[in-house]
Amino acid sequence: MTSEPEAAAGTVARRQNWLAVLARAPVARLEAALDDLPGGRAAVLDGAVALRRPETGLAMVRGRAGGSGGRFNIGEMTVSRAVVRLAGGEAGVGYVAGRDRRKAELVAVIDALLQTPAHGPALTARLVEPLAGEQAAAREQASRKAAASRVEFFTMVRGE
């Protein structure tokens, strides 16, 4: 049996996962997912309130020397964000790279819907899981392409 903190950590991890997938998704797929819901987009958004209107700003990107060394600031990147509350009280957030405020708002709405028992399982099965699979396949293909061009360097020791 899992304890309450473990269950909460699992919920947070699932939400982080779907938010990452949604942030990388094409806008057309997000809009189509809302249109495919029972009653359409209008029924879902009836009574929804923007807690934070979509806005664009900058976020500092940090890195580590060698991937594990000391932290340093790489620079700033443009980020758009939005926060939405549905009529049922579920709040959703959307943070996306770039200036696409519409996409940030769509991610926030879908995040809130994924938290509802009425829409969450269907959206997970029809939107999040297929997108996650496609994104993983694209990463794997890019990794294979980079590995194919990898050059192995070695040093020969003199006198042996």
CSV table of C-alpha atoms in Angstrom, one decimal:
chain,number,residue,atom,x,y,z
A,1,MET,CA,0.0,0.0,0.0
A,2,THR,CA,1.4,3.4,-0.9
A,3,SER,CA,1.5,6.3,1.6
A,4,GLU,CA,-0.2,9.6,0.9
A,5,PRO,CA,3.1,11.4,0.1
A,6,GLU,CA,4.1,8.7,-2.4
A,7,ALA,CA,0.7,8.9,-4.0
A,8,ALA,CA,1.0,12.7,-4.2
A,9,ALA,CA,4.5,12.3,-5.7
A,10,GLY,CA,3.1,10.0,-8.4
A,11,THR,CA,0.3,12.4,-9.2
A,12,VAL,CA,2.9,15.3,-9.5
A,13,ALA,CA,5.1,13.1,-11.7
A,14,ARG,CA,2.2,12.2,-14.1
A,15,ARG,CA,1.2,15.8,-14.3
A,16,GLN,CA,4.8,16.9,-15.1
A,17,ASN,CA,5.0,14.3,-17.8
A,18,TRP,CA,1.8,15.3,-19.5
A,19,LEU,CA,2.6,19.0,-19.3
A,20,ALA,CA,6.0,18.3,-20.9
A,21,VAL,CA,4.3,16.3,-23.7
A,22,LEU,CA,1.7,19.0,-24.3
A,23,ALA,CA,4.3,21.8,-24.3
A,24,ARG,CA,6.0,20.1,-27.2
A,25,ALA,CA,2.8,19.2,-29.1
A,26,PRO,CA,1.7,21.0,-32.3
A,27,VAL,CA,-1.1,23.5,-31.7
A,28,ALA,CA,-3.4,21.8,-34.3
A,29,ARG,CA,-3.3,18.6,-32.3
A,30,LEU,CA,-4.3,20.4,-29.1
A,31,GLU,CA,-7.1,22.2,-30.8
A,32,ALA,CA,-8.4,19.0,-32.4
A,33,ALA,CA,-8.4,17.3,-29.1
A,34,LEU,CA,-10.6,20.0,-27.6
A,35,ASP,CA,-12.9,19.9,-30.6
A,36,ASP,CA,-13.3,16.1,-30.3
A,37,LEU,CA,-14.5,16.2,-26.7
A,38,PRO,CA,-18.2,15.5,-26.0
A,39,GLY,CA,-20.0,18.8,-26.6
A,40,GLY,CA,-17.0,20.3,-28.4
A,41,ARG,CA,-14.8,23.1,-27.2
A,42,ALA,CA,-17.6,25.5,-26.3
A,43,ALA,CA,-19.1,23.1,-23.8
A,44,VAL,CA,-15.8,22.4,-22.1
A,45,LEU,CA,-14.9,26.1,-21.9
A,46,ASP,CA,-18.3,27.2,-20.6
A,47,GLY,CA,-17.6,28.9,-17.3
A,48,ALA,CA,-13.8,28.7,-17.6
A,49,VAL,CA,-11.9,31.7,-16.2
A,50,ALA,CA,-8.5,32.9,-17.0
A,51,LEU,CA,-6.6,33.2,-13.7
A,52,ARG,CA,-3.6,34.5,-15.6
A,53,ARG,CA,-4.1,35.7,-19.1
A,54,PRO,CA,-1.6,34.4,-21.7
A,55,GLU,CA,1.6,36.4,-21.5
A,56,THR,CA,5.1,36.2,-22.8
A,57,GLY,CA,8.3,36.8,-20.9
A,58,LEU,CA,11.8,35.6,-20.3
A,59,ALA,CA,13.1,32.7,-18.2
A,60,MET,CA,16.8,32.1,-17.3
A,61,VAL,CA,18.2,28.9,-18.6
A,62,ARG,CA,20.8,27.3,-16.3
A,63,GLY,CA,23.3,24.6,-17.1
A,64,ARG,CA,26.0,22.5,-15.4
A,65,ALA,CA,29.6,22.3,-16.5
A,66,GLY,CA,30.1,18.9,-17.8
A,67,GLY,CA,26.5,18.0,-17.0
A,68,SER,CA,27.3,17.5,-13.3
A,69,GLY,CA,29.6,20.3,-12.3
A,70,GLY,CA,28.9,23.8,-11.0
A,71,ARG,CA,25.8,25.6,-12.2
A,72,PHE,CA,26.0,28.6,-14.6
A,73,ASN,CA,23.5,30.8,-16.5
A,74,ILE,CA,23.4,29.9,-20.2
A,75,GLY,CA,21.1,32.8,-21.0
A,76,GLU,CA,17.5,33.7,-21.3
A,77,MET,CA,14.7,32.2,-23.5
A,78,THR,CA,11.3,33.4,-24.4
A,79,VAL,CA,8.4,31.6,-22.6
A,80,SER,CA,4.7,32.0,-22.8
A,81,ARG,CA,2.4,31.0,-19.9
A,82,ALA,CA,-1.3,30.9,-18.9
A,83,VAL,CA,-3.4,29.7,-16.0
A,84,VAL,CA,-7.1,28.7,-16.4
A,85,ARG,CA,-9.8,27.5,-14.0
A,86,LEU,CA,-12.6,25.4,-15.3
A,87,ALA,CA,-16.2,25.7,-14.0
A,88,GLY,CA,-15.6,22.6,-11.9
A,89,GLY,CA,-12.7,24.3,-10.0
A,90,GLU,CA,-9.8,22.4,-11.7
A,91,ALA,CA,-6.9,24.8,-12.4
A,92,GLY,CA,-4.5,24.2,-15.3
A,93,VAL,CA,-1.2,25.8,-16.2
A,94,GLY,CA,0.5,26.1,-19.5
A,95,TYR,CA,4.2,27.0,-20.0
A,96,VAL,CA,5.6,26.7,-23.5
A,97,ALA,CA,8.9,27.8,-25.1
A,98,GLY,CA,8.5,30.8,-27.5
A,99,ARG,CA,5.9,33.4,-28.0
A,100,ASP,CA,2.8,31.3,-28.8
A,101,ARG,CA,0.3,32.5,-26.2
A,102,ARG,CA,-2.5,30.6,-27.8
A,103,LYS,CA,-0.6,27.4,-27.3
A,104,ALA,CA,0.1,28.2,-23.6
A,105,GLU,CA,-3.7,28.8,-23.1
A,106,LEU,CA,-4.5,25.5,-24.8
A,107,VAL,CA,-2.0,23.6,-22.7
A,108,ALA,CA,-3.5,25.2,-19.6
A,109,VAL,CA,-7.1,24.1,-20.6
A,110,ILE,CA,-6.0,20.6,-21.4
A,111,ASP,CA,-4.0,20.3,-18.2
A,112,ALA,CA,-7.2,21.3,-16.2
A,113,LEU,CA,-9.3,18.8,-18.2
A,114,LEU,CA,-6.8,16.0,-17.6
A,115,GLN,CA,-7.4,16.5,-13.9
A,116,THR,CA,-11.1,15.8,-14.2
A,117,PRO,CA,-12.5,12.2,-14.0
A,118,ALA,CA,-14.9,13.0,-16.9
A,119,HIS,CA,-12.2,13.9,-19.5
A,120,GLY,CA,-8.9,12.9,-18.0
A,121,PRO,CA,-8.8,9.2,-19.0
A,122,ALA,CA,-10.0,9.9,-22.6
A,123,LEU,CA,-7.6,12.7,-23.1
A,124,THR,CA,-4.7,10.6,-21.8
A,125,ALA,CA,-5.5,7.8,-24.1
A,126,ARG,CA,-6.4,9.8,-27.2
A,127,LEU,CA,-3.9,12.7,-26.9
A,128,VAL,CA,-1.1,12.4,-24.3
A,129,GLU,CA,-0.1,8.8,-24.9
A,130,PRO,CA,0.0,9.0,-28.7
A,131,LEU,CA,1.9,12.3,-28.5
A,132,ALA,CA,4.4,10.9,-26.0
A,133,GLY,CA,5.0,7.9,-28.3
A,134,GLU,CA,5.6,10.1,-31.3
A,135,GLN,CA,7.9,12.4,-29.4
A,136,ALA,CA,9.9,9.4,-28.1
A,137,ALA,CA,10.2,8.0,-31.6
A,138,ALA,CA,11.4,11.4,-32.9
A,139,ARG,CA,14.0,11.6,-30.2
A,140,GLU,CA,15.2,8.0,-30.9
A,141,GLN,CA,15.4,8.8,-34.6
A,142,ALA,CA,17.5,11.9,-34.0
A,143,SER,CA,19.7,10.0,-31.6
A,144,ARG,CA,20.3,7.2,-34.2
A,145,LYS,CA,21.1,9.8,-36.8
A,146,ALA,CA,23.6,11.5,-34.5
A,147,ALA,CA,25.2,8.1,-33.5
A,148,ALA,CA,25.7,7.3,-37.2
A,149,SER,CA,27.9,10.3,-37.6
A,150,ARG,CA,29.9,9.7,-34.4
A,151,VAL,CA,33.6,9.6,-34.8
A,152,GLU,CA,35.7,7.5,-32.4
A,153,PHE,CA,39.1,9.0,-31.5
A,154,PHE,CA,41.8,7.1,-29.7
A,155,THR,CA,45.4,7.6,-28.8
A,156,MET,CA,48.1,5.2,-29.4
A,157,VAL,CA,50.8,5.0,-26.7
A,158,ARG,CA,54.4,5.3,-28.0
A,159,GLY,CA,56.7,2.4,-27.5
A,160,GLU,CA,54.2,-0.4,-27.1
